[in-house]
Tab-separated table of C-alpha atoms and ligand atoms in Angstrom:
chain	number	residue	atom	x	y	z
A	1	MET	CA	-0.029	-0.013	-0.006
A	2	ASP	CA	1.456	3.417	-0.933
A	3	GLU	CA	0.598	6.876	0.261
A	4	LYS	CA	-2.142	7.285	-2.277
A	5	ASP	CA	-3.702	3.912	-1.479
A	6	MET	CA	-3.723	4.675	2.205
A	7	LYS	CA	-5.359	7.989	1.691
A	8	SER	CA	-8.042	6.430	-0.382
A	9	MET	CA	-8.466	3.678	2.144
A	10	LEU	CA	-9.128	6.201	4.904
A	11	HIS	CA	-11.435	8.105	2.627
A	12	ASP	CA	-13.385	4.942	2.044
A	13	VAL	CA	-13.621	3.994	5.683
A	14	PHE	CA	-14.786	7.529	6.622
A	15	SER	CA	-17.313	7.727	3.831
A	16	GLU	CA	-18.592	4.250	4.640
A	17	ALA	CA	-19.179	5.392	8.214
A	18	MET	CA	-21.222	8.322	7.021
A	19	LYS	CA	-23.522	6.070	4.969
A	20	SER	CA	-24.436	3.828	7.900
A	21	LYS	CA	-28.021	2.587	7.572
A	22	ILE	CA	-27.886	1.073	10.930
A	23	PHE	CA	-26.992	3.410	13.715
A	24	LYS	CA	-28.711	6.793	14.085
A	25	ASP	CA	-26.972	7.374	17.414
A	26	ARG	CA	-24.749	4.626	18.658
A	27	ASP	CA	-23.866	6.338	21.873
A	28	LYS	CA	-27.386	5.863	23.148
A	29	LEU	CA	-26.302	2.215	23.631
A	30	THR	CA	-23.042	2.763	25.421
A	31	PRO	CA	-22.640	2.188	29.152
A	32	ASP	CA	-22.088	5.949	30.087
A	33	TYR	CA	-25.448	6.994	28.670
A	34	VAL	CA	-27.922	7.654	31.409
A	35	PRO	CA	-31.473	7.445	29.974
A	36	GLU	CA	-34.059	9.984	31.079
A	37	TYR	CA	-36.563	7.260	31.616
A	38	LEU	CA	-36.021	3.917	33.371
A	39	PRO	CA	-39.000	1.663	33.007
A	40	PHE	CA	-39.555	-0.933	35.725
A	41	ARG	CA	-37.674	1.094	38.301
A	42	GLU	CA	-40.380	3.573	39.238
A	43	ASP	CA	-40.638	2.237	42.878
A	44	GLN	CA	-36.900	2.359	43.516
A	45	ILE	CA	-36.513	5.786	41.983
A	46	LYS	CA	-39.372	7.159	43.894
A	47	ARG	CA	-38.018	5.800	47.218
A	48	ILE	CA	-34.499	7.145	46.515
A	49	ALA	CA	-36.019	10.514	45.534
A	50	SER	CA	-38.265	10.769	48.541
A	51	ALA	CA	-35.431	10.010	50.863
A	52	LEU	CA	-33.257	12.691	49.164
A	53	SER	CA	-36.058	15.175	49.029
A	54	GLN	CA	-35.379	15.951	52.673
A	55	ALA	CA	-32.418	17.911	51.468
A	56	LEU	CA	-34.684	20.361	49.710
A	57	ARG	CA	-36.337	21.051	53.089
A	58	GLY	CA	-33.082	21.642	54.770
A	59	SER	CA	-32.810	18.391	56.647
A	60	ARG	CA	-30.291	15.617	56.394
A	61	PRO	CA	-31.519	12.841	54.077
A	62	ASN	CA	-31.145	9.308	55.319
A	63	ASN	CA	-28.277	7.255	54.189
A	64	ILE	CA	-29.240	4.769	51.470
A	65	PHE	CA	-27.892	1.385	50.722
A	66	VAL	CA	-28.692	0.248	47.199
A	67	TYR	CA	-28.036	-3.264	46.133
A	68	GLY	CA	-28.979	-5.751	43.331
A	69	LEU	CA	-27.147	-7.902	40.783
A	70	THR	CA	-25.089	-6.346	37.998
A	71	GLY	CA	-26.969	-4.525	35.213
A	72	THR	CA	-30.131	-4.016	37.163
A	73	GLY	CA	-30.087	-0.200	36.794
A	74	LYS	CA	-28.630	0.800	40.154
A	75	THR	CA	-26.171	3.426	38.850
A	76	ALA	CA	-28.552	4.705	36.150
A	77	ALA	CA	-31.378	5.138	38.696
A	78	VAL	CA	-29.216	6.895	41.280
A	79	LYS	CA	-27.696	9.206	38.640
A	80	LEU	CA	-31.151	10.075	37.331
A	81	VAL	CA	-32.389	11.001	40.811
A	82	ILE	CA	-29.247	12.991	41.594
A	83	ARG	CA	-29.641	14.900	38.321
A	84	GLY	CA	-33.298	15.711	39.114
A	85	LEU	CA	-32.452	16.774	42.664
A	86	THR	CA	-29.684	19.032	41.589
A	87	GLU	CA	-31.934	20.718	39.055
A	88	ARG	CA	-34.742	21.182	41.552
A	89	ALA	CA	-32.313	22.550	44.285
A	90	SER	CA	-30.985	25.121	41.954
A	91	GLU	CA	-34.419	26.196	40.978
A	92	LEU	CA	-35.349	26.530	44.611
A	93	ARG	CA	-31.977	28.034	45.547
A	94	VAL	CA	-31.450	25.514	48.263
A	95	PRO	CA	-27.874	24.524	49.088
A	96	VAL	CA	-27.656	20.909	48.067
A	97	TYR	CA	-24.279	19.452	46.884
A	98	THR	CA	-23.684	16.075	45.387
A	99	SER	CA	-20.601	14.051	44.755
A	100	TYR	CA	-20.309	10.800	42.723
A	101	VAL	CA	-17.358	8.516	43.204
A	102	ASN	CA	-16.841	5.155	41.520
A	103	CYS	CA	-14.850	3.098	43.913
A	104	ARG	CA	-13.788	0.614	41.269
A	105	GLN	CA	-11.514	3.293	39.926
A	106	ARG	CA	-10.911	4.923	43.197
A	107	ASP	CA	-10.351	2.069	45.550
A	108	THR	CA	-8.348	3.711	48.323
A	109	GLY	CA	-9.850	5.725	51.081
A	110	TYR	CA	-7.435	8.463	50.330
A	111	ARG	CA	-8.575	8.808	46.670
A	112	VAL	CA	-12.238	8.596	47.597
A	113	ILE	CA	-11.992	11.409	50.178
A	114	ALA	CA	-9.821	13.463	47.800
A	115	ASP	CA	-12.395	13.079	45.091
A	116	ILE	CA	-15.337	14.126	47.335
A	117	LEU	CA	-13.279	17.092	48.584
A	118	GLU	CA	-12.472	18.157	45.012
A	119	SER	CA	-15.966	17.787	43.782
A	120	LEU	CA	-17.225	20.007	46.570
A	121	GLY	CA	-14.766	22.697	45.374
A	122	GLY	CA	-12.019	21.926	47.885
A	123	LYS	CA	-8.338	21.773	46.891
A	124	VAL	CA	-6.210	18.655	47.346
A	125	PRO	CA	-2.452	19.525	47.125
A	126	PHE	CA	-0.125	17.283	45.113
A	127	THR	CA	1.998	16.520	47.981
A	128	GLY	CA	0.376	13.813	49.981
A	129	LEU	CA	-1.509	14.742	53.105
A	130	SER	CA	-2.288	12.230	55.790
A	131	ILE	CA	-5.726	10.681	55.443
A	132	ALA	CA	-6.618	12.206	58.829
A	133	GLU	CA	-5.684	15.649	57.495
A	134	LEU	CA	-7.687	15.092	54.355
A	135	GLN	CA	-10.783	14.055	56.333
A	136	ARG	CA	-10.349	17.170	58.533
A	137	ARG	CA	-10.338	19.294	55.427
A	138	LEU	CA	-13.377	17.592	54.022
A	139	SER	CA	-15.295	18.104	57.216
A	140	LYS	CA	-14.248	21.792	57.202
A	141	ARG	CA	-15.307	22.169	53.622
A	142	VAL	CA	-18.686	20.589	54.164
A	143	ASP	CA	-19.181	22.703	57.269
A	144	SER	CA	-18.477	25.888	55.225
A	145	LEU	CA	-20.944	24.909	52.558
A	146	ARG	CA	-23.874	25.272	54.966
A	147	GLY	CA	-25.932	22.766	53.049
A	148	ARG	CA	-26.901	19.236	52.407
A	149	VAL	CA	-24.067	17.096	50.955
A	150	ILE	CA	-24.992	13.775	49.286
A	151	VAL	CA	-22.119	11.461	48.510
A	152	VAL	CA	-22.714	8.540	46.155
A	153	LEU	CA	-20.200	5.690	46.559
A	154	ASP	CA	-20.802	3.433	43.676
A	155	GLU	CA	-19.375	-0.095	43.497
A	156	ILE	CA	-18.525	0.500	47.184
A	157	ASP	CA	-17.428	-3.216	47.535
A	158	PHE	CA	-14.144	-2.471	45.796
A	159	LEU	CA	-13.317	0.085	48.537
A	160	ILE	CA	-14.460	-2.010	51.450
A	161	LYS	CA	-12.661	-5.180	50.237
A	162	LYS	CA	-9.483	-3.281	49.936
A	163	GLN	CA	-9.587	-0.988	52.929
A	164	GLY	CA	-12.380	-2.096	55.176
A	165	ASP	CA	-15.276	0.085	56.203
A	166	ASP	CA	-13.343	2.687	58.193
A	167	ILE	CA	-13.684	5.477	55.627
A	168	LEU	CA	-17.427	4.862	55.420
A	169	TYR	CA	-17.665	4.998	59.203
A	170	LYS	CA	-15.806	8.287	59.330
A	171	LEU	CA	-17.927	9.789	56.651
A	172	ILE	CA	-21.071	8.894	58.390
A	173	ARG	CA	-19.746	10.063	61.783
A	174	MET	CA	-18.734	13.345	60.309
A	175	ASN	CA	-22.198	14.587	61.053
A	176	GLU	CA	-21.453	14.677	64.696
A	177	GLU	CA	-19.164	17.581	64.280
A	178	LEU	CA	-21.353	19.455	61.846
A	179	SER	CA	-24.276	21.750	62.632
A	180	GLY	CA	-25.461	23.750	59.647
A	181	SER	CA	-24.374	21.096	57.188
A	182	SER	CA	-24.611	17.348	56.841
A	183	VAL	CA	-23.387	14.466	54.809
A	184	SER	CA	-25.592	11.664	53.531
A	185	VAL	CA	-24.081	8.571	51.867
A	186	ILE	CA	-25.669	6.441	49.119
A	187	GLY	CA	-23.692	3.175	48.981
A	188	ILE	CA	-24.266	1.097	45.882
A	189	THR	CA	-23.100	-2.504	45.430
A	190	ASN	CA	-23.819	-5.690	43.398
A	191	ASP	CA	-22.063	-7.815	45.984
A	192	LEU	CA	-24.830	-9.266	48.024
A	193	ASN	CA	-22.343	-10.611	50.592
A	194	LEU	CA	-21.048	-7.162	51.306
A	195	VAL	CA	-23.543	-6.522	54.132
A	196	ASP	CA	-22.015	-9.234	56.150
A	197	MET	CA	-18.579	-7.628	55.879
A	198	LEU	CA	-19.704	-4.422	57.384
A	199	ASP	CA	-19.301	-3.375	60.953
A	200	PRO	CA	-22.719	-3.610	62.609
A	201	ARG	CA	-22.599	0.182	63.272
A	202	VAL	CA	-21.791	1.026	59.688
A	203	LYS	CA	-24.388	-1.470	58.557
A	204	SER	CA	-27.253	0.072	60.492
A	205	SER	CA	-26.279	3.686	59.644
A	206	LEU	CA	-25.830	3.000	55.858
A	207	GLY	CA	-28.966	0.885	55.812
A	208	GLU	CA	-31.237	3.707	57.066
A	209	GLU	CA	-32.913	3.045	53.759
A	210	GLU	CA	-32.334	-0.173	51.863
A	211	ILE	CA	-33.368	-0.354	48.290
A	212	VAL	CA	-33.125	-3.583	46.386
A	213	PHE	CA	-32.965	-3.733	42.532
A	214	PRO	CA	-34.342	-7.167	41.405
A	215	PRO	CA	-33.188	-8.636	38.065
A	216	TYR	CA	-35.245	-7.957	34.901
A	217	ASP	CA	-37.073	-10.770	33.190
A	218	ALA	CA	-37.016	-11.337	29.456
A	219	VAL	CA	-40.214	-9.440	28.861
A	220	GLN	CA	-38.911	-6.428	30.701
A	221	LEU	CA	-35.596	-6.565	28.973
A	222	ARG	CA	-37.367	-6.670	25.603
A	223	SER	CA	-39.270	-3.511	26.408
A	224	ILE	CA	-36.082	-1.749	27.638
A	225	LEU	CA	-34.288	-2.724	24.367
A	226	GLU	CA	-37.187	-1.584	22.290
A	227	ASP	CA	-37.272	1.904	23.885
A	228	ARG	CA	-33.497	2.263	23.539
A	229	SER	CA	-33.291	1.031	20.002
A	230	LYS	CA	-35.583	3.752	18.869
A	231	LEU	CA	-33.003	6.251	19.982
A	232	ALA	CA	-30.084	4.323	18.640
A	233	PHE	CA	-31.115	2.685	15.424
A	234	TYR	CA	-32.734	3.864	12.202
A	235	GLU	CA	-36.194	2.561	11.650
A	236	ASN	CA	-36.301	-0.942	10.222
A	237	ALA	CA	-32.593	-1.485	10.867
A	238	LEU	CA	-33.370	-4.433	13.055
A	239	GLU	CA	-34.876	-7.671	11.957
A	240	SER	CA	-37.793	-8.604	14.083
A	241	ASP	CA	-36.109	-11.386	15.987
A	242	VAL	CA	-33.085	-9.371	17.088
A	243	ILE	CA	-34.470	-7.805	20.194
A	244	PRO	CA	-36.252	-10.862	21.517
A	245	LEU	CA	-33.027	-12.805	21.086
A	246	CYS	CA	-30.851	-10.250	22.909
A	247	ALA	CA	-33.401	-10.167	25.664
A	248	ALA	CA	-33.687	-13.882	26.036
A	249	LEU	CA	-29.882	-14.359	26.149
A	250	ALA	CA	-29.501	-11.658	28.795
A	251	ALA	CA	-32.348	-12.943	30.850
A	252	ARG	CA	-30.655	-16.283	30.996
A	253	GLU	CA	-27.811	-14.481	32.690
A	254	HIS	CA	-29.727	-13.261	35.657
A	255	GLY	CA	-31.524	-10.430	33.847
A	256	ASP	CA	-28.648	-8.084	33.171
A	257	ALA	CA	-29.712	-5.051	31.137
A	258	ARG	CA	-26.129	-4.047	30.367
A	259	LYS	CA	-25.561	-7.368	28.830
A	260	ALA	CA	-28.662	-7.013	26.726
A	261	LEU	CA	-27.590	-3.543	25.545
A	262	ASP	CA	-24.040	-4.705	24.873
A	263	LEU	CA	-25.335	-7.592	22.663
A	264	LEU	CA	-27.579	-5.245	20.737
A	265	ARG	CA	-24.889	-2.615	20.285
A	266	MET	CA	-22.301	-5.149	19.228
A	267	ALA	CA	-24.723	-6.840	16.851
A	268	GLY	CA	-25.294	-3.455	15.196
A	269	GLU	CA	-21.504	-2.910	14.868
A	270	MET	CA	-21.077	-6.323	13.281
A	271	ALA	CA	-23.782	-5.606	10.735
A	272	GLU	CA	-22.399	-2.103	10.079
A	273	ARG	CA	-18.876	-3.478	9.595
A	274	SER	CA	-19.969	-5.971	6.962
A	275	GLY	CA	-21.806	-3.224	5.165
A	276	LYS	CA	-25.358	-4.659	5.644
A	277	ASP	CA	-28.366	-2.526	6.117
A	278	LYS	CA	-30.116	-4.753	8.611
A	279	VAL	CA	-29.065	-6.378	11.812
A	280	THR	CA	-29.925	-10.022	11.851
A	281	ARG	CA	-30.052	-12.964	14.283
A	282	GLU	CA	-26.664	-14.064	13.013
A	283	ASP	CA	-25.054	-10.756	14.083
A	284	VAL	CA	-26.421	-11.277	17.561
A	285	GLU	CA	-24.922	-14.805	17.701
A	286	ALA	CA	-21.612	-13.352	16.472
A	287	ALA	CA	-21.788	-10.571	19.002
A	288	ARG	CA	-22.451	-13.020	21.737
A	289	GLY	CA	-19.379	-15.022	20.792
A	290	GLU	CA	-17.205	-11.940	20.973
A	291	LEU	CA	-18.562	-10.848	24.310
A	292	GLU	CA	-18.156	-14.275	25.687
A	293	LYS	CA	-14.501	-14.365	24.605
A	294	ASP	CA	-13.885	-10.932	26.220
A	295	LYS	CA	-15.362	-12.219	29.437
A	296	VAL	CA	-13.375	-15.457	29.600
A	297	TYR	CA	-10.294	-13.477	28.900
A	298	GLU	CA	-11.019	-11.008	31.646
A	299	VAL	CA	-11.906	-13.715	34.233
A	300	VAL	CA	-8.834	-15.810	33.445
A	301	SER	CA	-6.478	-12.768	33.497
A	302	SER	CA	-7.522	-11.866	37.025
A	303	LEU	CA	-7.100	-15.357	38.482
A	304	PRO	CA	-4.441	-15.828	41.174
A	305	LEU	CA	-1.227	-17.595	40.125
A	306	HIS	CA	-2.057	-21.116	41.416
A	307	ALA	CA	-5.464	-21.043	39.804
A	308	LYS	CA	-3.870	-20.117	36.587
A	309	LEU	CA	-1.421	-23.071	37.004
A	310	ILE	CA	-4.225	-25.425	37.676
A	311	LEU	CA	-6.126	-24.203	34.661
A	312	ALA	CA	-2.958	-24.499	32.520
A	313	SER	CA	-2.581	-28.035	33.695
A	314	ILE	CA	-6.177	-28.867	32.776
A	315	LEU	CA	-5.568	-27.278	29.334
A	316	ASN	CA	-2.544	-29.402	28.724
A	317	LEU	CA	-4.062	-32.654	29.921
A	318	THR	CA	-7.140	-32.261	27.771
A	319	GLU	CA	-5.205	-31.361	24.551
A	320	ASP	CA	-5.980	-34.637	22.935
A	321	ARG	CA	-8.685	-36.112	25.104
A	322	GLU	CA	-11.940	-34.973	26.629
A	323	SER	CA	-11.346	-34.932	30.310
A	324	ALA	CA	-8.857	-35.330	33.141
A	325	THR	CA	-9.252	-36.508	36.819
A	326	THR	CA	-8.276	-34.436	39.872
A	327	GLY	CA	-5.374	-36.891	40.552
A	328	GLU	CA	-4.000	-36.189	37.131
A	329	ILE	CA	-4.517	-32.499	37.478
A	330	PHE	CA	-2.711	-32.452	40.811
A	331	GLY	CA	0.236	-34.403	39.246
A	332	GLU	CA	0.489	-32.000	36.303
A	333	TYR	CA	0.095	-28.982	38.533
A	334	SER	CA	2.851	-30.262	40.893
A	335	ARG	CA	5.237	-30.616	38.020
A	336	LYS	CA	4.548	-27.113	36.811
A	337	THR	CA	4.972	-25.524	40.242
A	338	ALA	CA	8.240	-27.520	40.681
A	339	SER	CA	9.562	-26.273	37.419
A	340	LEU	CA	8.956	-22.701	38.544
A	341	GLY	CA	10.689	-23.434	41.928
A	342	LEU	CA	7.410	-22.803	43.794
A	343	GLU	CA	5.621	-24.647	46.610
A	344	THR	CA	2.339	-26.352	45.695
A	345	VAL	CA	-0.851	-25.620	47.533
A	346	THR	CA	-2.416	-28.555	49.279
A	347	GLN	CA	-4.427	-31.190	47.288
A	348	ARG	CA	-7.492	-30.078	49.263
A	349	ARG	CA	-6.983	-26.470	48.073
A	350	VAL	CA	-6.559	-27.764	44.560
A	351	THR	CA	-9.863	-29.390	44.761
A	352	ASP	CA	-11.434	-26.112	45.980
A	353	ILE	CA	-9.855	-24.209	43.160
A	354	ILE	CA	-11.277	-26.744	40.656
A	355	SER	CA	-14.673	-26.022	42.089
A	356	GLU	CA	-14.184	-22.293	41.783
A	357	LEU	CA	-13.082	-22.551	38.208
A	358	ASP	CA	-16.203	-24.675	37.642
A	359	MET	CA	-18.498	-21.950	39.190
A	360	MET	CA	-16.869	-19.361	36.882
A	361	GLY	CA	-17.893	-21.545	33.956
A	362	LEU	CA	-14.357	-21.988	32.750
A	363	ILE	CA	-14.391	-25.796	33.307
A	364	SER	CA	-16.944	-28.325	34.292
A	365	ALA	CA	-16.192	-30.803	37.051
A	366	ARG	CA	-18.382	-33.896	37.725
A	367	VAL	CA	-18.024	-36.417	40.441
A	368	VAL	CA	-17.933	-39.968	39.230
A	369	SER	CA	-17.809	-43.139	41.177
A	370	ARG	CA	-15.038	-45.546	40.276
A	371	GLY	CA	-16.452	-48.547	42.116
A	372	ARG	CA	-14.166	-49.717	44.929
A	373	TYR	CA	-11.626	-47.109	44.074
A	374	GLY	CA	-13.934	-44.472	45.522
A	375	LYS	CA	-14.874	-41.269	43.802
A	376	THR	CA	-13.106	-38.885	41.624
A	377	LYS	CA	-13.837	-35.664	39.809
A	378	VAL	CA	-13.727	-35.643	35.996
A	379	VAL	CA	-12.871	-32.282	34.540
A	380	LYS	CA	-13.509	-30.814	31.173
A	381	VAL	CA	-12.851	-27.474	29.638
A	382	GLN	CA	-16.107	-25.543	29.262
A	383	ALA	CA	-15.193	-22.041	27.962
A	384	SER	CA	-13.319	-21.297	24.725
A	385	ARG	CA	-9.863	-22.836	24.826
A	386	GLU	CA	-8.423	-20.109	22.693
A	387	SER	CA	-9.493	-17.377	25.000
A	388	ILE	CA	-8.221	-19.173	28.109
A	389	GLU	CA	-4.961	-19.824	26.448
A	390	ALA	CA	-4.648	-16.267	25.193
A	391	ALA	CA	-5.250	-14.896	28.691
A	392	LEU	CA	-2.875	-17.459	30.347
A	393	LYS	CA	-0.153	-16.544	27.881
A	394	GLU	CA	-0.253	-13.022	29.032
A	395	ASP	CA	1.309	-14.208	32.265
A	396	GLU	CA	5.023	-14.451	31.754
A	397	LEU	CA	5.436	-17.202	34.358
A	398	ILE	CA	2.852	-19.385	32.725
A	399	GLU	CA	3.504	-18.635	29.066
A	400	HIS	CA	6.318	-21.142	28.554
A	401	LEU	CA	4.572	-23.826	30.531
A	402	LEU	CA	1.769	-24.184	27.982
A	403	LYS	CA	2.812	-26.700	25.499
B	501	ATP	N1	-34.935	0.121	33.439
B	501	ATP	C1	-34.027	0.496	32.495
B	501	ATP	N2	-34.362	1.055	31.403
B	501	ATP	C2	-33.407	1.394	30.477
B	501	ATP	N3	-32.143	1.149	30.555
B	501	ATP	C3	-31.719	0.504	31.687
B	501	ATP	C4	-32.662	0.141	32.717
B	501	ATP	N4	-31.941	-0.501	33.691
B	501	ATP	C5	-30.660	-0.457	33.235
B	501	ATP	N5	-30.501	0.116	32.081
B	501	ATP	C6	-29.237	0.292	31.324
B	501	ATP	O1	-28.532	-0.866	31.562
B	501	ATP	C7	-27.122	-0.582	31.744
B	501	ATP	C8	-26.704	-1.093	33.053
B	501	ATP	O2	-27.361	-0.384	34.105
B	501	ATP	P1	-26.545	0.151	35.369
B	501	ATP	O3	-25.198	0.631	34.981
B	501	ATP	O4	-27.389	1.139	36.083
B	501	ATP	O5	-26.456	-1.216	36.204
B	501	ATP	P2	-25.942	-1.393	37.682
B	501	ATP	O6	-27.065	-2.015	38.417
B	501	ATP	O7	-25.288	-0.140	38.176
B	501	ATP	O8	-24.830	-2.585	37.491
B	501	ATP	P3	-23.448	-2.795	38.158
B	501	ATP	O9	-23.775	-3.428	39.466
B	501	ATP	O10	-22.695	-3.736	37.299
B	501	ATP	O11	-22.769	-1.515	38.312
B	501	ATP	C9	-27.036	0.877	31.643
B	501	ATP	O12	-26.638	1.197	30.258
B	501	ATP	C10	-28.371	1.377	31.887
B	501	ATP	O13	-28.584	2.557	31.141
B	502	MG	MG1	-23.366	0.398	38.496
């Protein structure tokens, strides 16, 4: 390809994009878009709004604990209410301040407090302060605002798992030193076990209001997708079975609206890339394959070393046969750890890790009886071998162990 060819290639790609018959506005399907209307969440939205409405009357709103599985609209609902509240407060000229922090990206107490302080117009110097000093400044800042401060801590499990609930406790307790101002916390999580990890005092303060987001069913997902597709796609760009299929696939995975929207968006992208003017069932199937691959890759990449070694052993053992037994896996895993000069974990732990890999859907493990030899587990690879292998190979230690 010479300079001229390359120019003409770019020209073609760009003009092709302008001719899209599929997407009217693709951004309406991306995760950052917060819709103005969230069907099936009226109750939750109303409850959050009515708790927060205290702020408009100059009282401290209750803390709120929001939980539900992934993709059930928690973030979208809270953002929608916060947006509405801010608008109303400014119309009424009532001092209400809000701060939104996603703890997945900000998973240290220091970063969280710094973000809240900054979003309230406070300054955080580059040179590190102690966390106690930072908290003191936040408290001073809140005090000087003479208003109601609402802090949203989204995906709060990331913060708590890393640093415990101390920060949360301090935030909630800050009110004891404040008179004309207050802080209310909205904690959001999809980790239903999180509650058990909280100190009872934090639990009861945060749970002043508890709001649960149940999963969507296939019918609800269908209707969500239909609404959204009107904003995102040109009329008649979707074949009639596309939305029902996306909804059914996502409903199978615990009713995750994000998954449903991702499938629809990616199916649209697939159709567009191949220059078609309609999205079909095949595009949804292809999109599903792609998303599946991404997910497997992500899950495998984040496994601890010994789980990766066990998975690598399973992959090797099942290269030219269907399954392997736990005994064989332990043997292969021991050889691999020895070659790295590492200690093995106990056989008991290996069995547990195998069950964990099974629960993640990477492998399937089935107990079979071998007569008088007792029972053993037979293990098969369940997810795409290619994706598992690609992710394992990213790990330098493991790379050369895969045959
Ligand atoms: N009722 C709904 N109507 C329209 N879109 C929705 C609805 N519920 C969720 N969505 C959309 O689905 C996607 C996922 O929702 P959201 O991000 O709020 O999930 P979440 O509950 O916060 O999940 P997670 O726990 O993974 O953070 C978003 O794009 C959101 O706009
Ligand atoms: Mg969320």
